[in-house]
PDB file of C-alpha atoms in Angstrom:
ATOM      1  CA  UNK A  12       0.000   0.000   0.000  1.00 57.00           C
ATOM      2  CA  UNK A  13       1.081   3.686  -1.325  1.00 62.00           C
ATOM      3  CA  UNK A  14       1.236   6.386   1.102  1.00 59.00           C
ATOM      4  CA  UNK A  15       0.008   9.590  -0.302  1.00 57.00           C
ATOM      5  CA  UNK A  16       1.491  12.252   1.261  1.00 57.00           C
ATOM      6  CA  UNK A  17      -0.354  15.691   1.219  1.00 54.00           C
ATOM      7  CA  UNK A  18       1.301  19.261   1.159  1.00 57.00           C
ATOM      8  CA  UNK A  19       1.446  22.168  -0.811  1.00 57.00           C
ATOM      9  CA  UNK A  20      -1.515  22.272  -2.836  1.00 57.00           C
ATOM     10  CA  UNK A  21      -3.171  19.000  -1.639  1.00 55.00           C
ATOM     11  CA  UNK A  22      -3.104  20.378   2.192  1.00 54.00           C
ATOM     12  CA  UNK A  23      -6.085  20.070   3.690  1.00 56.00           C
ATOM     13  CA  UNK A  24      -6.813  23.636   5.603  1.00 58.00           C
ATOM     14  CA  UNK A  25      -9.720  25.303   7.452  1.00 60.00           C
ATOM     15  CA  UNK A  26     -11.752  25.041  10.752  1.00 60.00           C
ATOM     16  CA  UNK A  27     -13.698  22.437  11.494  1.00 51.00           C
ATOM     17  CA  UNK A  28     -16.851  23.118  12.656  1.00 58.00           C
ATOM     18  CA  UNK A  29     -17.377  22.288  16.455  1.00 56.00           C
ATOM     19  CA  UNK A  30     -20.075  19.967  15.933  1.00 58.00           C
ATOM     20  CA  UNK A  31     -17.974  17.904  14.376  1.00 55.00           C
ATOM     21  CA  UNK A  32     -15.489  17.647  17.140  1.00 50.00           C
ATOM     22  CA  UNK A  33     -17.822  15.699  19.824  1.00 54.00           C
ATOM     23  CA  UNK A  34     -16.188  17.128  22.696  1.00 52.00           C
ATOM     24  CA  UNK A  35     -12.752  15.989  21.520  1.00 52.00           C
ATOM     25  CA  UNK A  36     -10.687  18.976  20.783  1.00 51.00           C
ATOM     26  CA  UNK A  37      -9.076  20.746  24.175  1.00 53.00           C
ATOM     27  CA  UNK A  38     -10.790  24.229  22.644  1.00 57.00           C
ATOM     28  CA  UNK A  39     -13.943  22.583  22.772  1.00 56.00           C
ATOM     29  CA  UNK A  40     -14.005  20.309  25.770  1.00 55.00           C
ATOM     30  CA  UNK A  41     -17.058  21.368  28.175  1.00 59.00           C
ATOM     31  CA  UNK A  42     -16.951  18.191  30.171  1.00 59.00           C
ATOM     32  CA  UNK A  43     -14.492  14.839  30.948  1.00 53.00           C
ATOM     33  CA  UNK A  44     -16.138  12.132  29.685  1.00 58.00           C
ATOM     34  CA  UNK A  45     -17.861   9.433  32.259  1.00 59.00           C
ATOM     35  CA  UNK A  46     -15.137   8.145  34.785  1.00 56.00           C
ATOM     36  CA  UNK A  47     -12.400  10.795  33.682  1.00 58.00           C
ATOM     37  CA  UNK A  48     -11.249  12.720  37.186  1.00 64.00           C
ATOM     38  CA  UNK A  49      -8.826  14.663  37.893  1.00 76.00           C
ATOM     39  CA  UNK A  50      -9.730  17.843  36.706  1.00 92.00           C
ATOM     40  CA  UNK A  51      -9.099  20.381  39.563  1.00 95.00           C
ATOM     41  CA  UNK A  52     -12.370  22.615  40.107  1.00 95.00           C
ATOM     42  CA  UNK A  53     -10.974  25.000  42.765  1.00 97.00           C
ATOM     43  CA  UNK A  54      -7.704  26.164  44.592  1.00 97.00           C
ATOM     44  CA  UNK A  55      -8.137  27.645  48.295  1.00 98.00           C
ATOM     45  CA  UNK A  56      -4.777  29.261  49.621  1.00 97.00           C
ATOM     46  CA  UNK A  57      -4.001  30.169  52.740  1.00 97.00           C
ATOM     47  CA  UNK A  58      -0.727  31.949  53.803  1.00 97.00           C
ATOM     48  CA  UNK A  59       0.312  32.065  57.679  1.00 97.00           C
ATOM     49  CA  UNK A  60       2.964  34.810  59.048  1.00 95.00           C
ATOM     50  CA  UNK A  61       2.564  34.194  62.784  1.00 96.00           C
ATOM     51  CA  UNK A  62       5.575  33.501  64.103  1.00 93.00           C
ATOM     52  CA  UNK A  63       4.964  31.715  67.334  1.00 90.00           C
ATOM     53  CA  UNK A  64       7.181  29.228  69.641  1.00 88.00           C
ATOM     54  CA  UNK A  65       5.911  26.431  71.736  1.00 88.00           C
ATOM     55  CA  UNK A  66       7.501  23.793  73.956  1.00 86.00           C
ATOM     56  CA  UNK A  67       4.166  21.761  74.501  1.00 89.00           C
ATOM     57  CA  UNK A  68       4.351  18.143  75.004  1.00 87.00           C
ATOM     58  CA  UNK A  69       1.375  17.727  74.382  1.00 89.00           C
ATOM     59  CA  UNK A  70      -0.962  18.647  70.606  1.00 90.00           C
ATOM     60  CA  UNK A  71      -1.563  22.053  70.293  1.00 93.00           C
ATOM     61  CA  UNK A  72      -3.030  23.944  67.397  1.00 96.00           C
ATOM     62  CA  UNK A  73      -0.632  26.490  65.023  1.00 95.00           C
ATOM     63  CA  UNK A  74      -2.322  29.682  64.941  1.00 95.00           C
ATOM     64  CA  UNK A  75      -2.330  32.502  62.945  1.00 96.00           C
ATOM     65  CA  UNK A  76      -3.306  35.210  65.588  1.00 95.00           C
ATOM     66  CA  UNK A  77      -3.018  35.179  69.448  1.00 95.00           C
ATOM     67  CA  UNK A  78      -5.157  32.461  70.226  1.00 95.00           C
ATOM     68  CA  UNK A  79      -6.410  31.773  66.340  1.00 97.00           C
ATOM     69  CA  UNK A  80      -6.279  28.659  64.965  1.00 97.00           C
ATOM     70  CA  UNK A  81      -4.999  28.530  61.739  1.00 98.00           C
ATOM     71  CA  UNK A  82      -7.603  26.855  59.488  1.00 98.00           C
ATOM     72  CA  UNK A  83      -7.598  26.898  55.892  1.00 98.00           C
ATOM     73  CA  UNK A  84     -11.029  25.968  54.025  1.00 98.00           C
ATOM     74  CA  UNK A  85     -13.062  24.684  50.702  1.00 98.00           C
ATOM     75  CA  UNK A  86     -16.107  24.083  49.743  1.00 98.00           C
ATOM     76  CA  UNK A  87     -16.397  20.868  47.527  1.00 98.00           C
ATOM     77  CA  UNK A  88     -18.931  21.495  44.418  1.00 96.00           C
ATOM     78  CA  UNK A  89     -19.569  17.664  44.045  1.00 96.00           C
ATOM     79  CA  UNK A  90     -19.972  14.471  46.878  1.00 97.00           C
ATOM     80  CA  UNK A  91     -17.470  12.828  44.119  1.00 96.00           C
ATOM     81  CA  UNK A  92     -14.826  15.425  45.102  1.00 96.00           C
ATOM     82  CA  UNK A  93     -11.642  14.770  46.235  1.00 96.00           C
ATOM     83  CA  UNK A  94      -9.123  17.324  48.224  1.00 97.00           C
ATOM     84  CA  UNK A  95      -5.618  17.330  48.155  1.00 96.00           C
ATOM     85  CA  UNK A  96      -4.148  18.860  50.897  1.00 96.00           C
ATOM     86  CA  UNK A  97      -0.665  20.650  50.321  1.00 95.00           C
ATOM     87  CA  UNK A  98       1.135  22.373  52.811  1.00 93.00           C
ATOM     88  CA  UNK A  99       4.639  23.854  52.675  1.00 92.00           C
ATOM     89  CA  UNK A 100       5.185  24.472  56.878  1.00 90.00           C
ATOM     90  CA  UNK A 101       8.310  26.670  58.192  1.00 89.00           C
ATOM     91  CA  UNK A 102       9.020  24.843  61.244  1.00 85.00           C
ATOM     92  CA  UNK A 103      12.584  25.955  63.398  1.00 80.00           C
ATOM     93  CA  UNK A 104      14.057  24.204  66.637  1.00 73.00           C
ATOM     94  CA  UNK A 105      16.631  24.608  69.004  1.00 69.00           C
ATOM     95  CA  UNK A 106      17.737  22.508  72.099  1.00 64.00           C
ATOM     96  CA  UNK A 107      20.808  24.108  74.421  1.00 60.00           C
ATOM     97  CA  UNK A 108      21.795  21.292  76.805  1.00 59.00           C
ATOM     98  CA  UNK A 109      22.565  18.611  74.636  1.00 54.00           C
ATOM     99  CA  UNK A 110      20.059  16.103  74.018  1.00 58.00           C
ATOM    100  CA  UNK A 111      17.184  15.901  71.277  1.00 61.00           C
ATOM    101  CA  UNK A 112      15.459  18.027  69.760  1.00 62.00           C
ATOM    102  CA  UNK A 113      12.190  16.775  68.107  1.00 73.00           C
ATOM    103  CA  UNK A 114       8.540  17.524  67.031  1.00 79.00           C
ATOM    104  CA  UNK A 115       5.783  15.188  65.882  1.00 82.00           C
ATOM    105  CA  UNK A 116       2.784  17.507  63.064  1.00 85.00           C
ATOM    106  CA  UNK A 117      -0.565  16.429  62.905  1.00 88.00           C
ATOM    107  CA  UNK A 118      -3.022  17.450  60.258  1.00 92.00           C
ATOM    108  CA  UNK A 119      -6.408  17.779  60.743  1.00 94.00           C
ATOM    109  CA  UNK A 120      -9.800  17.963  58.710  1.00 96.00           C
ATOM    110  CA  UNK A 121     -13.747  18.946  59.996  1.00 97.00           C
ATOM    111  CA  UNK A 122     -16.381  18.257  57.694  1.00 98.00           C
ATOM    112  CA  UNK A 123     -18.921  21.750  58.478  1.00 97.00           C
ATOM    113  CA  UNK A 124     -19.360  22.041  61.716  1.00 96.00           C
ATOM    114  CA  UNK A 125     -18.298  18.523  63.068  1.00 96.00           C
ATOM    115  CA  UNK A 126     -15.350  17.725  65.171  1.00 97.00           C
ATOM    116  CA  UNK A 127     -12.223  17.375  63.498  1.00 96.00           C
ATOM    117  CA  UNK A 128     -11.006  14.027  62.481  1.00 93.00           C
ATOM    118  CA  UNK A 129      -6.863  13.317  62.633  1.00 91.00           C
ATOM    119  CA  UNK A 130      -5.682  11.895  59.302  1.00 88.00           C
ATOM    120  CA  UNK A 131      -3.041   9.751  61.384  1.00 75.00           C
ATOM    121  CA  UNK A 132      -0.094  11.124  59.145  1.00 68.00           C
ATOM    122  CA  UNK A 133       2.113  11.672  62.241  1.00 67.00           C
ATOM    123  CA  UNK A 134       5.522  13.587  60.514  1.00 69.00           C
ATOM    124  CA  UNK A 135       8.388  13.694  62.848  1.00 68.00           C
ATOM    125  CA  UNK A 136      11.413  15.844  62.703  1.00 67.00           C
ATOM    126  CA  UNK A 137      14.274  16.449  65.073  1.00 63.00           C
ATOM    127  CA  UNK A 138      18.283  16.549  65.495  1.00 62.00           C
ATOM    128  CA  UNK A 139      20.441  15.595  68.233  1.00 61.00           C
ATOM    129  CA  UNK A 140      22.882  17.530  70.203  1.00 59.00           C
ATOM    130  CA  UNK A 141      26.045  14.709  70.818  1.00 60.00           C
ATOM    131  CA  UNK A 142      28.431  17.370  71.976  1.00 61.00           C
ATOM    132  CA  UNK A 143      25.846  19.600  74.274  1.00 61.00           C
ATOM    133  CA  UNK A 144      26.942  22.784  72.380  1.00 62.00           C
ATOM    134  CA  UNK A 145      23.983  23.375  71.143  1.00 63.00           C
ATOM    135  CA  UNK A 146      21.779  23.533  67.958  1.00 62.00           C
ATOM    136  CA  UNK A 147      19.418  25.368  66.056  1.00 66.00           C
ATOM    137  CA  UNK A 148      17.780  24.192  62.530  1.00 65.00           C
ATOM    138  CA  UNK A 149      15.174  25.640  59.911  1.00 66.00           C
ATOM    139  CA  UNK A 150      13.040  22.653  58.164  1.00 72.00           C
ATOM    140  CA  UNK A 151      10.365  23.756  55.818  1.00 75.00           C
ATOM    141  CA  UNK A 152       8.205  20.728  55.277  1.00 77.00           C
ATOM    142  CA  UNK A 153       5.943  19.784  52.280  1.00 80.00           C
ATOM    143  CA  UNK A 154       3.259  17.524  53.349  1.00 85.00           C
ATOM    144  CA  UNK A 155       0.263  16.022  50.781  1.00 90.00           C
ATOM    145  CA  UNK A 156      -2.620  14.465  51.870  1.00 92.00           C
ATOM    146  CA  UNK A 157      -5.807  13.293  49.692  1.00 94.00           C
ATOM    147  CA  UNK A 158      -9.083  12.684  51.374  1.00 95.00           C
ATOM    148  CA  UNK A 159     -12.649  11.965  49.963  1.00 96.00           C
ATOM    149  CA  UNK A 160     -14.637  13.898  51.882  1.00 96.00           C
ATOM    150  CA  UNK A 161     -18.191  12.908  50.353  1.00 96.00           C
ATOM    151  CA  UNK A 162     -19.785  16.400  51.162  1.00 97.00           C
ATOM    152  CA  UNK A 163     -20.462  19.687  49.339  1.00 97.00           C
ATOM    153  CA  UNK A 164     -20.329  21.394  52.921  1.00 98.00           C
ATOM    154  CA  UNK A 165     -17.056  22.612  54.171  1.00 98.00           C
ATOM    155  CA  UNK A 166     -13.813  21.143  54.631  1.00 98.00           C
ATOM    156  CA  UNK A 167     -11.664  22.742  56.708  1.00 98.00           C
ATOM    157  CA  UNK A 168      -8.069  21.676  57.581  1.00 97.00           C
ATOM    158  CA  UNK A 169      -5.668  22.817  60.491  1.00 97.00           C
ATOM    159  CA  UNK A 170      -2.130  21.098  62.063  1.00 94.00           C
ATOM    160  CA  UNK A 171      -0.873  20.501  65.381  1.00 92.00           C
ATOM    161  CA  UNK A 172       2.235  20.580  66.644  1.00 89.00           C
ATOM    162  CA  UNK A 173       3.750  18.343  70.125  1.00 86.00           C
ATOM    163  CA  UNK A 174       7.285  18.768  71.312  1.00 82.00           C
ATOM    164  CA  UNK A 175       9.036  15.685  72.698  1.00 73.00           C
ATOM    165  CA  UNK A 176      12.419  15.705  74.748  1.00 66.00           C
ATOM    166  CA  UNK A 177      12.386  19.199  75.935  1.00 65.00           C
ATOM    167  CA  UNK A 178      12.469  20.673  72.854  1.00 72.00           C
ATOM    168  CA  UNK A 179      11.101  24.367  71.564  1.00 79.00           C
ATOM    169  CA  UNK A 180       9.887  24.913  68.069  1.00 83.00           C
ATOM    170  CA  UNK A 181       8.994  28.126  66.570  1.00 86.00           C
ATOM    171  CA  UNK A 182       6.175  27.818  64.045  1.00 90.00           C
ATOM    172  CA  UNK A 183       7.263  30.316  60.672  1.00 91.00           C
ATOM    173  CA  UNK A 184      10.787  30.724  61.989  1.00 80.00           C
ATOM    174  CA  UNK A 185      12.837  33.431  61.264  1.00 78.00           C
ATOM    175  CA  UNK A 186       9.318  35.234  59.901  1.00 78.00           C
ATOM    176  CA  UNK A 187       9.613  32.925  57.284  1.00 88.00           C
ATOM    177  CA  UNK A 188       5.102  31.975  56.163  1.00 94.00           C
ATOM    178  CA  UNK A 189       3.601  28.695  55.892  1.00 95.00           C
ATOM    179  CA  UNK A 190       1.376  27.968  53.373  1.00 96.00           C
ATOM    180  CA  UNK A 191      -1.668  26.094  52.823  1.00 97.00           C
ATOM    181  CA  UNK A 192      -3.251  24.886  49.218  1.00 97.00           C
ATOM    182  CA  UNK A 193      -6.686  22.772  49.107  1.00 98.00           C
ATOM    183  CA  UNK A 194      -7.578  21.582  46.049  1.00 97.00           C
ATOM    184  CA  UNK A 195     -10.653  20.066  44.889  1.00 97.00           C
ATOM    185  CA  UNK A 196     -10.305  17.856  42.015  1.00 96.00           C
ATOM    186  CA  UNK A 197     -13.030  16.669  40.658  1.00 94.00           C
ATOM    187  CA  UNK A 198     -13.693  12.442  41.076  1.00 85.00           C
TER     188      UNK A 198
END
């Protein structure tokens, strides 16, 4: 079999009409076709400045004000939705005395008003002090989640923070922002 190879002349040109595309041209494309996801439908972001320390050993919420929690939130268009969580967190720690310094970051999620539910994604950072000079450290953590929320009420999302081994963190070191993306992508 010949193959026939068009130019010049012979080169087909024009526009086809959008009828004739059935939804198959990127231009054109009003909807993804039945069990296509993926598409993202909305971006929420949510910057935090306040710089805050804490040498809890226990969970305690980062905040964005004196005594505001920071919560970051979206409204999902579809039950289908998913969310994908990404946060970019400026975490710092010191520890004078020569032992550990750690921290253990929760994150969080509350369907409308409900209680918050922990996505048991426990991230732990630290160092350790073998000559008891000393140390400091700036970590600036990405953390993704994904959840299927099944709602079209809101989804709001905020992190925790616990200090173990006498350590002190300072949340946005060096007035350095955290920041918080939702997306909702649609299922």
């Amino acid at each position: 079999m010949a193959i026939t190879r068009l130019g010049g002349a012979n080169a087909i040109t024009g526009t086809l009409p959008a009828t004739n595309i059935n939804d198959n041209s990127i231009g054109n494309i009003t909807a993804l076709p039945a069990g296509v996801g993926g598409k993202v439908l909305q971006v929420v972001y949510s910057k935090n400045t306040y710089a805050v320390n804490t040498n809890s050993t226990t969970d305690v919420d980062i905040l964005s004000a004196s005594g505001v929690t920071w919560e970051t939130a979206i409204t999902p268009s579809s039950t289908s939705s998913k969310i994908i969580i990404a946060a970019n967190l400026y975490i710092g720690g010191y520890n004078f005395g020569g032992s550990e310094s750690m921290y253990r970051l929760h994150t969080f999620y509350k369907i409308g008003a409900g209680s918050y539910t922990d996505l048991n994604t426990d991230v732990n950072n630290g160092i350790y002090d073998y000559n008891g000079g000393g140390l400091s450290y700036a970590y600036r953590g990405l953390y993704n989640y994904q959840i299927t929320p099944s709602t079209t009420s809101a989804v709001t999302v905020k992190f925790q923070i616990e200090c173990r081994s006498g350590a002190t963190v300072d949340i946005n070191y060096a007035s350095e922002p955290s920041v918080c993306f939702l997306y909702e992508v649609a299922g």
